[in-house]
Coordinates of C-alpha atoms and ligand atoms in Angstrom, one line a residue:
M1 CA -0.3 0.1 -0.1
A2 CA 1.3 3.8 -0.5
E3 CA 2.3 5.1 2.2
T4 CA -0.4 6.4 4.7
P5 CA -1.5 9.4 2.0
Q6 CA -3.4 12.1 4.3
T7 CA -5.4 14.1 1.4
F8 CA -9.4 13.0 1.2
W9 CA -9.6 12.4 -2.4
E10 CA -6.6 10.6 -1.8
S11 CA -7.2 8.7 1.1
W12 CA -10.7 8.0 -0.7
W13 CA -8.7 6.5 -4.1
V14 CA -7.1 3.8 -1.6
R15 CA -10.5 2.6 -0.5
L16 CA -12.0 2.1 -4.0
Q17 CA -9.1 0.6 -5.0
A18 CA -8.2 -2.0 -1.4
L19 CA -12.4 -3.0 -2.3
K20 CA -11.2 -4.5 -4.9
N21 CA -9.8 -7.4 -2.0
V22 CA -13.4 -8.0 -1.5
P23 CA -14.1 -10.4 -4.0
Q24 CA -11.0 -12.6 -2.8
L25 CA -12.4 -12.4 0.8
V26 CA -16.1 -13.4 -0.4
R27 CA -14.1 -16.3 -2.3
I28 CA -12.2 -17.0 1.8
V29 CA -15.7 -16.6 3.6
W30 CA -17.7 -18.9 1.5
D31 CA -14.9 -21.6 1.0
S32 CA -15.0 -22.0 5.5
G33 CA -18.4 -22.8 5.6
P34 CA -21.1 -22.7 2.5
A35 CA -24.1 -23.8 4.4
V36 CA -23.1 -21.8 6.9
V37 CA -22.6 -18.9 5.1
S38 CA -26.1 -19.7 3.0
G39 CA -28.2 -20.4 6.3
G40 CA -27.3 -16.7 7.5
L41 CA -27.7 -14.8 4.0
A42 CA -31.9 -16.3 3.8
S43 CA -32.8 -14.9 7.2
R44 CA -31.1 -11.6 6.4
L45 CA -33.2 -11.2 3.5
L46 CA -36.1 -12.1 5.1
V47 CA -35.8 -10.1 8.1
A48 CA -34.8 -7.3 5.8
L49 CA -38.3 -7.6 4.0
L50 CA -40.3 -7.5 7.5
P51 CA -40.2 -4.0 8.5
V52 CA -41.9 -2.9 5.5
A53 CA -44.8 -5.6 5.4
V54 CA -45.3 -4.5 9.1
L55 CA -45.8 -0.7 8.5
G56 CA -48.2 -2.7 5.2
V57 CA -50.3 -4.3 7.9
S58 CA -50.8 -1.5 10.7
K59 CA -51.5 0.4 7.6
R60 CA -54.5 -1.1 7.1
I61 CA -55.2 -2.1 10.8
L62 CA -54.9 2.0 11.2
D63 CA -57.0 2.9 8.2
A64 CA -59.7 0.0 9.4
I65 CA -60.3 2.1 12.6
Q66 CA -60.3 5.0 11.6
A67 CA -63.1 4.5 9.3
H68 CA -65.0 3.0 11.8
F69 CA -65.0 6.0 13.6
Q70 CA -66.2 7.9 10.9
G71 CA -69.1 5.5 11.2
H72 CA -68.1 2.8 8.9
P73 CA -68.5 -0.9 10.2
L74 CA -64.9 -2.9 10.7
P75 CA -63.9 -5.3 7.8
A76 CA -64.0 -9.0 7.5
A77 CA -60.5 -9.6 7.8
F78 CA -59.5 -6.5 10.4
W79 CA -58.7 -9.4 13.1
W80 CA -57.0 -11.4 11.5
F81 CA -54.0 -8.4 10.5
V82 CA -54.1 -7.7 14.2
G83 CA -52.6 -11.3 13.6
A84 CA -50.5 -11.5 11.3
E85 CA -48.5 -8.2 12.6
F86 CA -48.3 -10.6 15.9
A87 CA -47.0 -13.1 14.4
L88 CA -44.7 -11.2 11.6
A89 CA -42.6 -9.5 14.8
S90 CA -42.7 -13.7 16.1
F91 CA -41.5 -14.5 13.1
G92 CA -38.6 -11.5 13.4
A93 CA -37.5 -11.7 16.8
I94 CA -36.7 -15.8 15.0
L95 CA -35.2 -14.3 12.4
G96 CA -33.1 -12.3 14.8
R97 CA -31.9 -15.4 17.0
A98 CA -31.3 -17.1 13.8
I99 CA -28.4 -15.0 12.1
G100 CA -26.8 -14.6 16.2
Y101 CA -26.9 -18.1 15.7
F102 CA -25.4 -18.5 12.0
D103 CA -23.2 -14.9 12.8
S104 CA -21.5 -17.1 15.9
L105 CA -20.9 -20.0 13.3
L106 CA -19.7 -18.1 10.7
S107 CA -17.4 -15.9 12.8
D108 CA -15.7 -19.9 14.8
R109 CA -15.9 -21.8 11.2
F110 CA -13.7 -17.9 9.3
S111 CA -10.8 -17.7 12.0
R112 CA -10.2 -21.5 11.5
H113 CA -10.3 -21.3 8.1
V114 CA -7.8 -17.7 7.5
S115 CA -5.9 -19.2 10.8
I116 CA -5.0 -22.5 8.6
L117 CA -4.6 -20.8 5.3
V118 CA -2.1 -18.5 6.9
M119 CA -0.3 -21.6 8.4
E120 CA 0.0 -23.1 5.6
H121 CA 0.9 -20.5 3.3
A122 CA 4.1 -19.1 6.3
S123 CA 5.0 -22.1 5.8
R124 CA 5.8 -22.8 2.4
L125 CA 8.0 -19.1 2.5
D126 CA 11.7 -18.1 2.5
L127 CA 13.3 -18.0 5.6
S128 CA 14.5 -14.8 4.2
S129 CA 11.3 -13.7 4.5
Y130 CA 11.3 -14.1 8.5
E131 CA 14.5 -12.4 8.7
D132 CA 12.7 -9.2 7.1
S133 CA 10.6 -6.6 9.8
A134 CA 8.5 -5.2 7.0
F135 CA 7.5 -8.7 6.0
N136 CA 7.0 -9.2 9.8
D137 CA 4.9 -6.3 10.3
K138 CA 2.8 -8.2 7.4
L139 CA 3.0 -11.3 9.3
E140 CA 1.7 -10.1 12.5
R141 CA -1.1 -7.6 10.7
A142 CA -2.3 -11.0 8.9
R143 CA -2.5 -13.6 11.9
V144 CA -4.3 -10.5 13.4
Q145 CA -7.2 -10.6 10.9
A146 CA -7.8 -14.2 11.3
T147 CA -9.8 -13.6 14.3
D148 CA -10.2 -9.3 14.0
R149 CA -12.0 -9.3 10.2
I150 CA -15.1 -11.1 11.1
G151 CA -16.5 -7.6 11.4
M152 CA -16.5 -7.2 8.2
I153 CA -18.3 -10.1 7.2
Q154 CA -21.0 -9.3 8.9
A155 CA -21.1 -6.2 8.0
L156 CA -21.1 -7.5 4.3
G157 CA -24.3 -9.7 5.5
Q158 CA -25.4 -6.5 7.2
V159 CA -25.2 -4.3 3.7
L160 CA -26.8 -6.6 1.9
Q161 CA -29.8 -7.0 4.5
Q162 CA -29.9 -3.0 5.0
A163 CA -29.9 -2.3 1.3
L164 CA -32.7 -4.3 1.1
A165 CA -34.7 -2.9 3.9
A166 CA -34.1 0.5 2.8
L167 CA -34.9 -0.5 -0.9
S168 CA -38.8 -2.0 0.2
L169 CA -39.3 1.3 2.3
S170 CA -37.9 4.0 -0.5
A171 CA -40.0 2.2 -2.3
A172 CA -43.2 3.2 0.0
I173 CA -42.1 6.8 0.7
F174 CA -41.5 6.9 -3.0
W175 CA -45.1 5.8 -3.5
F176 CA -46.1 9.0 -1.7
S177 CA -43.6 11.3 -2.9
P178 CA -40.0 11.0 -4.6
W179 CA -39.0 14.9 -2.8
L180 CA -39.5 13.3 0.2
L181 CA -36.6 10.4 -0.7
L182 CA -34.5 12.6 -2.4
L183 CA -34.7 14.9 1.0
L184 CA -33.8 11.9 3.3
V185 CA -31.0 10.4 0.3
L186 CA -29.0 13.8 -0.1
A187 CA -29.4 14.1 3.9
V188 CA -27.2 11.4 4.7
V189 CA -24.0 12.0 2.1
P190 CA -22.2 14.3 4.2
A191 CA -22.6 12.2 6.8
F192 CA -21.1 9.1 5.7
L193 CA -18.2 11.0 3.7
G194 CA -16.4 12.6 7.6
E195 CA -17.4 9.0 9.2
T196 CA -16.0 7.3 6.1
H197 CA -12.8 9.9 6.2
F198 CA -11.7 9.7 9.9
A199 CA -12.0 5.7 10.1
F200 CA -9.7 6.3 6.9
L201 CA -7.0 8.5 9.6
G202 CA -7.5 5.7 12.0
Y203 CA -6.5 3.1 9.5
A204 CA -3.2 5.0 8.2
K205 CA -2.3 5.7 12.2
D206 CA -2.4 2.2 12.8
V207 CA -0.5 1.5 10.0
R208 CA 1.7 3.5 11.3
Q209 CA 2.0 2.6 14.7
T210 CA 2.7 -0.8 13.6
P211 CA 6.4 -0.8 14.6
V212 CA 5.7 0.7 17.6
R213 CA 3.1 -1.7 18.5
R214 CA 5.7 -4.6 18.1
Q215 CA 8.0 -3.0 20.1
L216 CA 5.6 -2.2 23.0
D217 CA 4.4 -6.2 22.6
Y218 CA 8.4 -6.9 22.6
L219 CA 8.8 -5.0 25.9
R220 CA 6.1 -6.7 27.3
V221 CA 7.3 -10.0 27.1
L222 CA 11.0 -9.1 27.9
G223 CA 9.3 -8.0 30.9
S224 CA 7.6 -11.7 31.8
S225 CA 9.2 -13.9 30.2
K226 CA 10.8 -16.7 31.8
E227 CA 13.9 -16.0 29.3
S228 CA 14.8 -12.6 30.9
A229 CA 13.2 -13.2 33.9
K230 CA 17.3 -13.7 35.4
E231 CA 18.9 -11.1 33.8
L232 CA 16.0 -8.5 34.2
K233 CA 16.4 -9.4 38.2
L234 CA 20.3 -8.9 38.1
F235 CA 20.4 -5.8 35.9
A236 CA 17.4 -4.4 38.1
L237 CA 15.5 -3.6 34.5
S238 CA 12.4 -3.5 34.6
G239 CA 12.1 -0.1 35.8
F240 CA 13.8 0.7 32.4
L241 CA 11.2 -1.3 30.9
V242 CA 8.5 -0.1 32.3
G243 CA 9.2 3.5 31.4
E244 CA 10.3 2.6 27.9
F245 CA 6.9 0.8 27.9
T246 CA 5.1 3.6 29.1
R247 CA 6.8 6.7 26.5
L248 CA 5.8 4.1 23.8
S249 CA 2.3 3.9 24.2
N250 CA 2.0 7.2 25.8
Q251 CA 3.0 8.0 21.8
I252 CA 0.5 6.0 20.9
F253 CA -2.4 7.4 23.2
G254 CA -1.7 10.7 22.2
E255 CA -2.1 9.9 18.3
N256 CA -5.4 8.3 19.3
V257 CA -7.0 10.7 21.4
S258 CA -6.6 13.8 18.7
I259 CA -8.0 11.6 15.9
A260 CA -11.2 10.7 18.2
R261 CA -11.3 14.9 18.9
R262 CA -11.6 15.5 15.6
R263 CA -14.2 12.8 14.7
F264 CA -16.4 14.3 17.8
L265 CA -15.7 18.2 16.4
F266 CA -16.2 17.7 12.6
G267 CA -18.2 14.4 12.4
T268 CA -21.2 15.0 14.8
P269 CA -22.9 18.7 12.8
L270 CA -22.4 16.5 10.2
S271 CA -24.8 13.8 11.4
L272 CA -27.1 16.6 13.2
L273 CA -27.6 17.3 9.7
S274 CA -29.4 14.2 8.7
T275 CA -31.5 14.7 11.9
F276 CA -32.6 17.9 10.6
A277 CA -33.9 16.5 7.0
Y278 CA -35.3 13.2 9.1
Y279 CA -37.5 15.9 11.3
G280 CA -38.4 17.9 8.8
A281 CA -39.9 15.4 6.5
Y282 CA -41.9 14.0 9.7
A283 CA -43.2 17.8 10.4
Y284 CA -44.3 17.5 6.5
V285 CA -45.9 14.8 6.6
I286 CA -47.8 15.1 9.8
Y287 CA -48.9 19.0 8.6
R288 CA -50.3 17.1 5.0
T289 CA -52.3 15.3 8.2
V290 CA -53.6 17.6 9.4
N291 CA -55.0 19.2 7.0
G292 CA -56.8 15.9 6.1
E293 CA -55.2 14.8 2.7
L294 CA -53.5 11.3 4.7
T295 CA -55.1 9.5 6.6
W296 CA -54.0 7.8 10.0
G297 CA -52.6 4.4 8.5
T298 CA -51.0 6.5 5.8
L299 CA -49.2 8.9 8.1
Q300 CA -48.2 5.6 10.2
L301 CA -46.5 4.5 7.4
L302 CA -44.3 7.1 6.0
T303 CA -43.3 8.0 9.2
G304 CA -42.3 4.7 9.8
A305 CA -40.7 4.1 6.6
I306 CA -38.9 7.5 6.9
A307 CA -37.8 7.1 9.9
G308 CA -37.2 3.6 8.9
A309 CA -35.4 4.2 5.8
S310 CA -33.4 7.4 6.8
L311 CA -31.7 4.6 9.4
N312 CA -31.2 2.3 6.7
I313 CA -29.4 4.0 4.4
Q314 CA -27.6 6.0 7.1
N315 CA -26.4 2.5 8.2
I316 CA -25.5 1.5 4.5
F317 CA -23.4 4.0 4.0
S318 CA -21.4 3.7 7.8
T319 CA -21.6 0.0 7.7
F320 CA -20.4 0.3 3.8
S321 CA -17.2 2.5 4.6
S322 CA -16.5 0.0 7.5
I323 CA -16.4 -2.9 5.2
A324 CA -14.3 -0.3 3.2
D325 CA -11.4 0.3 5.9
Q326 CA -11.9 -3.5 7.1
S327 CA -10.7 -4.4 3.6
L328 CA -7.8 -2.0 4.1
F329 CA -6.7 -4.0 6.6
L330 CA -7.7 -6.7 4.2
T331 CA -5.1 -5.9 1.7
D332 CA -2.8 -7.0 4.4
L333 CA -4.1 -10.3 3.8
V334 CA -4.0 -10.1 0.4
N335 CA -0.4 -8.9 0.3
F336 CA 0.9 -12.0 3.1
F337 CA -1.1 -14.9 0.5
Q338 CA 0.7 -12.9 -2.6
V339 CA 4.2 -13.5 -0.9
T340 CA 5.7 -15.7 -3.0
P341 CA 8.5 -17.8 -1.8
K342 CA 11.7 -18.2 -4.3
V343 CA 13.1 -21.2 -3.0
C344 CA 10.6 -23.4 -4.1
S345 CA 11.0 -26.9 -6.1
K346 CA 11.2 -26.6 -10.0
K347 CA 8.4 -28.4 -11.4
D348 CA 10.0 -31.1 -12.9
A349 CA 12.7 -31.4 -10.2
L350 CA 14.8 -34.7 -9.4
P351 CA 14.0 -36.5 -6.6
A352 CA 17.3 -36.4 -4.1
P353 CA 20.0 -39.2 -5.0
R354 CA 19.6 -42.3 -2.8
P355 CA 22.6 -43.4 -1.9
I356 CA 24.3 -40.3 -2.9
R357 CA 27.0 -40.7 -4.8
Q358 CA 29.6 -38.3 -4.9
G359 CA 28.6 -35.6 -2.6
F360 CA 28.4 -31.8 -2.2
V361 CA 30.5 -29.3 -3.6
F362 CA 30.4 -25.4 -3.5
E363 CA 32.0 -23.9 -6.9
N364 CA 32.8 -20.1 -6.6
V365 CA 29.6 -19.3 -4.1
S366 CA 29.3 -16.3 -2.9
F367 CA 26.7 -14.8 -0.8
A368 CA 24.9 -12.1 0.9
Y369 CA 21.9 -11.2 2.7
P370 CA 18.7 -9.4 1.1
G371 CA 19.2 -6.4 2.1
S372 CA 22.8 -6.2 2.5
E373 CA 26.4 -5.4 0.5
R374 CA 28.6 -7.5 2.3
R375 CA 29.8 -10.7 1.1
V376 CA 29.3 -13.7 3.5
L377 CA 30.8 -15.9 1.3
D378 CA 33.4 -15.0 -1.1
R379 CA 34.0 -17.2 -4.0
L380 CA 34.0 -19.8 -1.5
N381 CA 34.9 -23.9 -3.0
L382 CA 34.2 -26.4 -0.8
R383 CA 34.0 -30.4 -1.2
I384 CA 31.6 -32.3 0.5
D385 CA 32.5 -36.3 0.0
R386 CA 30.4 -39.0 0.2
D387 CA 32.1 -40.6 3.1
E388 CA 33.4 -38.0 4.3
R389 CA 33.5 -35.9 8.0
I390 CA 34.2 -32.1 8.1
A391 CA 34.7 -30.4 10.8
L392 CA 34.3 -26.6 9.7
I393 CA 36.0 -24.0 12.2
G394 CA 36.3 -20.6 11.8
E395 CA 35.3 -17.3 14.6
N396 CA 32.1 -15.9 15.2
G397 CA 30.0 -14.6 12.0
Q398 CA 32.4 -15.9 9.4
G399 CA 29.7 -17.5 7.8
K400 CA 29.7 -21.1 9.2
T401 CA 25.8 -21.2 9.4
T402 CA 25.2 -19.4 6.4
I403 CA 27.4 -22.3 4.4
V404 CA 24.5 -24.4 6.4
K405 CA 21.8 -22.5 5.3
L406 CA 23.0 -23.1 1.6
L407 CA 23.6 -26.6 1.7
T408 CA 20.3 -26.9 3.2
R409 CA 18.7 -24.1 0.5
L410 CA 16.7 -22.3 3.4
Y411 CA 18.7 -20.0 1.0
D412 CA 20.6 -19.3 -2.3
P413 CA 23.8 -18.7 -3.1
T414 CA 24.2 -14.8 -5.1
E415 CA 26.7 -16.6 -7.0
G416 CA 27.9 -19.6 -7.9
R417 CA 26.8 -23.0 -7.4
I418 CA 26.0 -25.8 -5.3
L419 CA 26.4 -29.5 -6.6
L420 CA 25.1 -32.5 -5.6
D421 CA 26.0 -35.7 -7.3
G422 CA 27.1 -33.1 -10.2
I423 CA 23.9 -31.8 -10.4
D424 CA 22.8 -28.4 -9.3
L425 CA 21.0 -28.3 -5.7
R426 CA 18.5 -25.9 -7.2
E427 CA 17.0 -28.7 -9.6
Y428 CA 16.3 -31.5 -7.2
S429 CA 13.1 -31.6 -4.4
V430 CA 13.5 -29.4 -1.8
E431 CA 11.5 -31.5 0.4
D432 CA 13.3 -34.8 -1.0
L433 CA 17.1 -32.9 -0.4
H434 CA 15.6 -31.8 3.4
G435 CA 14.6 -35.2 4.0
E436 CA 18.1 -36.1 3.4
I437 CA 19.8 -33.7 5.0
G438 CA 19.5 -33.7 8.8
V439 CA 20.6 -30.5 11.0
I440 CA 20.8 -29.4 14.2
F441 CA 21.1 -25.5 14.4
Q442 CA 22.9 -23.5 17.5
D443 CA 19.2 -22.2 18.3
F444 CA 17.1 -25.9 17.8
M445 CA 13.6 -25.6 19.0
R446 CA 12.5 -26.6 22.1
Y447 CA 9.3 -28.5 21.1
E448 CA 6.8 -28.0 24.3
M449 CA 5.1 -31.1 23.8
S450 CA 5.6 -34.6 25.1
A451 CA 9.2 -36.2 25.0
R452 CA 8.1 -38.8 22.2
Q453 CA 6.8 -36.0 19.8
N454 CA 9.8 -33.7 20.1
I455 CA 11.6 -36.4 18.2
A456 CA 8.7 -37.8 16.7
V457 CA 8.5 -34.2 15.0
A458 CA 11.3 -35.3 12.2
R459 CA 9.3 -37.5 10.5
I460 CA 6.1 -36.4 11.5
Q461 CA 4.8 -37.1 7.4
V462 CA 5.4 -40.5 8.1
S463 CA 2.8 -40.7 11.6
P464 CA 1.4 -37.9 12.7
D465 CA 1.3 -39.8 16.4
G466 CA 4.3 -41.1 16.3
A467 CA 2.9 -44.6 17.3
A468 CA 4.0 -46.3 14.2
Q469 CA 7.8 -45.5 14.7
D470 CA 8.2 -45.7 18.2
D471 CA 10.8 -48.4 17.8
A472 CA 12.8 -46.0 15.6
I473 CA 12.1 -43.1 18.0
R474 CA 13.6 -45.0 20.9
E475 CA 16.3 -45.9 18.7
A476 CA 16.9 -42.4 17.5
A477 CA 17.0 -41.6 21.9
H478 CA 19.5 -44.5 22.4
K479 CA 22.0 -42.9 19.3
S480 CA 21.4 -39.2 21.1
L481 CA 21.6 -40.2 24.3
A482 CA 18.3 -38.7 25.4
D483 CA 17.5 -41.9 26.4
E484 CA 19.1 -41.4 29.3
V485 CA 17.0 -38.3 30.1
I486 CA 13.5 -39.5 29.6
A487 CA 14.6 -42.7 32.1
N488 CA 14.2 -40.0 34.8
L489 CA 11.0 -38.5 33.9
P490 CA 8.4 -39.5 35.1
Q491 CA 6.2 -40.2 32.7
G492 CA 8.6 -41.2 30.3
Y493 CA 8.0 -40.4 26.5
D494 CA 4.7 -39.7 27.4
Q495 CA 6.3 -36.5 29.4
L496 CA 5.6 -33.0 29.0
L497 CA 8.7 -30.9 28.6
G498 CA 8.9 -27.1 28.6
R499 CA 7.3 -25.1 31.6
R500 CA 4.7 -23.0 28.9
F501 CA 1.9 -26.0 30.0
S502 CA 0.8 -27.2 33.2
G503 CA 2.5 -30.5 33.9
G504 CA 5.2 -30.2 32.2
V505 CA 9.1 -30.9 33.5
D506 CA 11.7 -28.3 32.0
L507 CA 15.2 -29.6 30.7
S508 CA 18.5 -28.3 31.0
G509 CA 20.3 -26.9 27.6
G510 CA 22.3 -29.8 26.9
E511 CA 19.3 -32.5 27.5
W512 CA 16.9 -30.8 25.5
Q513 CA 19.9 -30.6 22.9
R514 CA 20.0 -34.7 22.8
F515 CA 16.6 -34.0 22.0
A516 CA 17.6 -32.1 18.8
L517 CA 20.0 -34.8 18.0
A518 CA 17.5 -37.3 18.5
R519 CA 15.4 -35.2 15.5
A520 CA 18.6 -35.6 13.3
Y521 CA 18.8 -39.1 14.4
L522 CA 15.6 -40.5 13.1
R523 CA 15.0 -38.9 9.7
D524 CA 17.9 -41.4 8.8
A525 CA 19.7 -38.9 6.6
Q526 CA 22.7 -38.9 4.1
L527 CA 24.2 -36.1 5.5
L528 CA 24.1 -35.4 9.3
I529 CA 25.0 -31.1 10.5
L530 CA 26.2 -30.5 13.8
D531 CA 26.5 -26.6 14.3
E532 CA 28.1 -25.2 17.4
P533 CA 26.2 -28.5 19.1
T534 CA 28.8 -28.1 22.3
A535 CA 27.7 -24.5 23.4
S536 CA 24.8 -25.6 25.8
L537 CA 26.7 -28.8 27.1
D538 CA 29.5 -29.5 29.6
A539 CA 32.9 -31.5 29.0
R540 CA 31.4 -34.9 29.4
S541 CA 28.5 -34.7 27.7
E542 CA 29.9 -33.5 25.2
S543 CA 32.6 -36.0 25.1
E544 CA 29.7 -39.2 24.6
V545 CA 27.7 -37.2 22.6
F546 CA 30.6 -37.1 20.0
Q547 CA 32.2 -40.0 20.9
R548 CA 28.7 -41.4 19.7
F549 CA 28.1 -38.6 17.1
A550 CA 31.9 -40.0 15.7
E551 CA 30.8 -43.7 15.8
L552 CA 27.5 -43.0 14.2
T553 CA 29.0 -41.2 11.3
Q554 CA 32.1 -43.7 10.6
G555 CA 32.5 -43.5 6.8
K556 CA 29.0 -41.2 6.0
M557 CA 28.6 -37.7 5.1
A558 CA 28.3 -35.5 9.0
L559 CA 29.8 -31.5 8.3
L560 CA 30.6 -30.3 11.9
I561 CA 31.1 -27.2 13.5
S562 CA 32.2 -26.2 15.9
H563 CA 35.1 -24.1 18.6
R564 CA 36.2 -27.4 20.9
F565 CA 39.1 -29.1 19.4
S566 CA 38.3 -32.0 21.1
T567 CA 35.4 -32.3 18.5
V568 CA 37.3 -31.1 15.4
R569 CA 40.1 -33.7 15.8
M570 CA 37.7 -36.6 15.2
A571 CA 36.7 -35.3 11.3
D572 CA 38.3 -36.8 8.6
Q573 CA 38.7 -33.0 7.8
I574 CA 39.6 -30.1 9.1
I575 CA 38.5 -26.5 7.3
V576 CA 38.8 -23.0 8.7
L577 CA 37.2 -20.2 7.0
E578 CA 37.8 -16.6 7.4
N579 CA 36.3 -13.8 5.8
G580 CA 34.0 -16.4 3.6
R581 CA 37.1 -17.6 2.6
I582 CA 38.7 -20.8 3.2
V583 CA 42.0 -20.2 4.6
E584 CA 43.4 -24.0 5.5
Q585 CA 42.2 -27.6 5.4
G586 CA 43.1 -30.7 6.3
S587 CA 43.8 -33.3 8.8
H588 CA 44.2 -32.3 11.8
Q589 CA 48.1 -33.6 12.1
Q590 CA 48.5 -32.1 8.6
L591 CA 47.3 -28.2 9.6
I592 CA 49.6 -28.7 13.1
A593 CA 52.0 -29.8 11.0
L594 CA 51.7 -26.4 8.6
G595 CA 51.7 -24.5 11.8
A596 CA 49.7 -21.2 11.2
R597 CA 46.3 -20.5 11.9
Y598 CA 45.0 -24.0 12.9
A599 CA 47.9 -25.1 14.8
G600 CA 47.9 -21.7 17.0
M601 CA 44.2 -21.6 17.8
F602 CA 44.5 -25.7 19.2
E603 CA 47.7 -24.5 21.2
L604 CA 45.9 -20.9 22.5
Q605 CA 42.7 -23.6 23.5
A606 CA 45.0 -26.6 24.7
A607 CA 47.1 -23.9 26.8
S608 CA 43.4 -23.1 28.7
Y609 CA 43.1 -26.9 29.6
R610 CA 46.7 -27.2 31.5
Ligands
ADP1 N1 19.4 -13.2 8.6 C1 21.0 -12.5 8.6 N2 20.7 -11.4 7.6 C2 21.5 -10.7 7.9 N3 22.6 -11.2 8.0 C3 23.0 -11.8 8.6 C4 21.9 -12.7 8.9 N4 22.5 -13.7 9.7 C5 23.7 -13.7 9.9 N5 23.9 -13.1 9.1 C6 25.7 -12.2 8.9 O1 26.6 -13.2 8.5 C7 27.4 -13.5 9.1 C8 28.0 -15.0 9.3 O2 26.3 -15.2 10.0 P1 27.0 -17.1 9.9 O3 27.1 -17.5 9.4 O4 26.1 -17.3 11.2 O5 28.5 -16.4 11.4 P2 29.1 -18.0 12.2 O6 28.2 -19.1 12.0 O7 30.1 -18.7 11.5 O8 28.8 -17.5 13.3 C9 27.6 -12.5 10.6 O9 28.8 -11.3 10.1 C10 25.8 -12.3 10.5 O10 26.4 -10.8 11.0
MG2 MG1 26.4 -20.3 13.3

């Protein structure tokens, strides 16, 4: 969307453009429950026709009573009319309930349907999208749409109902005096323009405030989360956080008040105008009745129709303007659905080779993160042979994790290419490729689910509840030493992990990591990658885990990223990365003999252990 236009006409243009999203919304609404939507619409259409029917019947009744006082007998059907009026009123009450019923059903279905669409779409997107803050704003707003936009759908139904009611009532007024109708319509327009204008300013303000609100959210989470509690206490940070929160929310508050105030000042006179028009018409009708030109029944019908029509017309405008404004919000949802992944399988993608015959080759691979000029990798050449265990070392920020992201096609190289068995990675099916690579990232996930599920998620496509692969899960837990952790859990494999939900047991970093490791083992992947897995392990667990990893990957393809030389030594080949390039390469003995960077780093670390 264009950045928050401020002038009146600009704002209207943007609003009308946003209406083009309505058909897509209607589609989503329909898909979330065709029967419910039809039921709601049918009730609304019937309700819309009730007012004119009621007025018609009561006109008959009043006219008959008036005639009765003038000496005529009551018509034979008189009491039937009274009964009909009662029946219509009851029918209206029932329909009102029915609308409420369908609306609440639809609201549940719609938010479920949109939540699922958002989750499904989000899962297809590139990692780079998530690391982009503009996208995060969009995702944030899209996520809110899922639950918030139901008002718009009800508004769509309402506007239909109001239009039909206004039309039927207007026909009655028109039958009496076309000018009366015109007066009413004209009176409503200023109020409508005022309303929508301020609604738009409100939206523009919301868009502007999104970054601030994200900050507020962050502060709120920071100020009340388990992760931050330790530092918060020690640094006595909470006063500072509360201060920042107050400062930012005051900023938002100030803007909100200013819009509300303007809306009150300018919106009120405009809506008064409509009231004047209504009472003008009312007075005119009374005047003619007093003069004897209209019957009581016509007076009743017209005043009722004028009140009803003017109310409905006003409501149409305000409902419509709320639809237009809501559809501006919808622009975010639509934009979000329009973000397409760049990293995806080609149409006739190759299956990943099984077994891999040669291995991976980086050919002059350069990479810069989107939105950044700096080359994290600079014409890198690297081979990972099929039965080779490679260790990658280098200081922080040298691009080690980036290499893993490229291998797994979370990103594609900016220049150069990566080959698997001599074929560009981009030729293979992404899903297939992921199936052949098991990765444990530095920032691996801690699933707040059962111990079993924490492992089973690695092959959740195979068996969603993990039951069918129970043996495989136990084996993976055994390999990763997670079974030792599980043996100590009160409920074993069924133990809920993490503290988020009641009954959960939290684990130490190293224990969580064993679960991450078990997931990698469960995948039965041909390439195993451990990205600085030692960070949260104590020395003894580390040597256990790596001893095992070494055994398990004997003669297999593995990539190990670590700072600890005790770990690195076991690799068949060690690669030293600096400034996005390989500066040294060889076995431990060779690199020590070389006496350069690796040997220096090794000496330094060995000295610290002596
Ligand atoms: N998502 C990202 N967007 C922009 N820059 C990034 C991103 N991730 C990492 N970087 C930068 O790329 C460089 C290499 O990062 P990384 O591969 O994680 O290093 P390592 O794993 O060797 O510590 C770092 O300078 C880091 O700041
Ligand atoms: Mg890293």
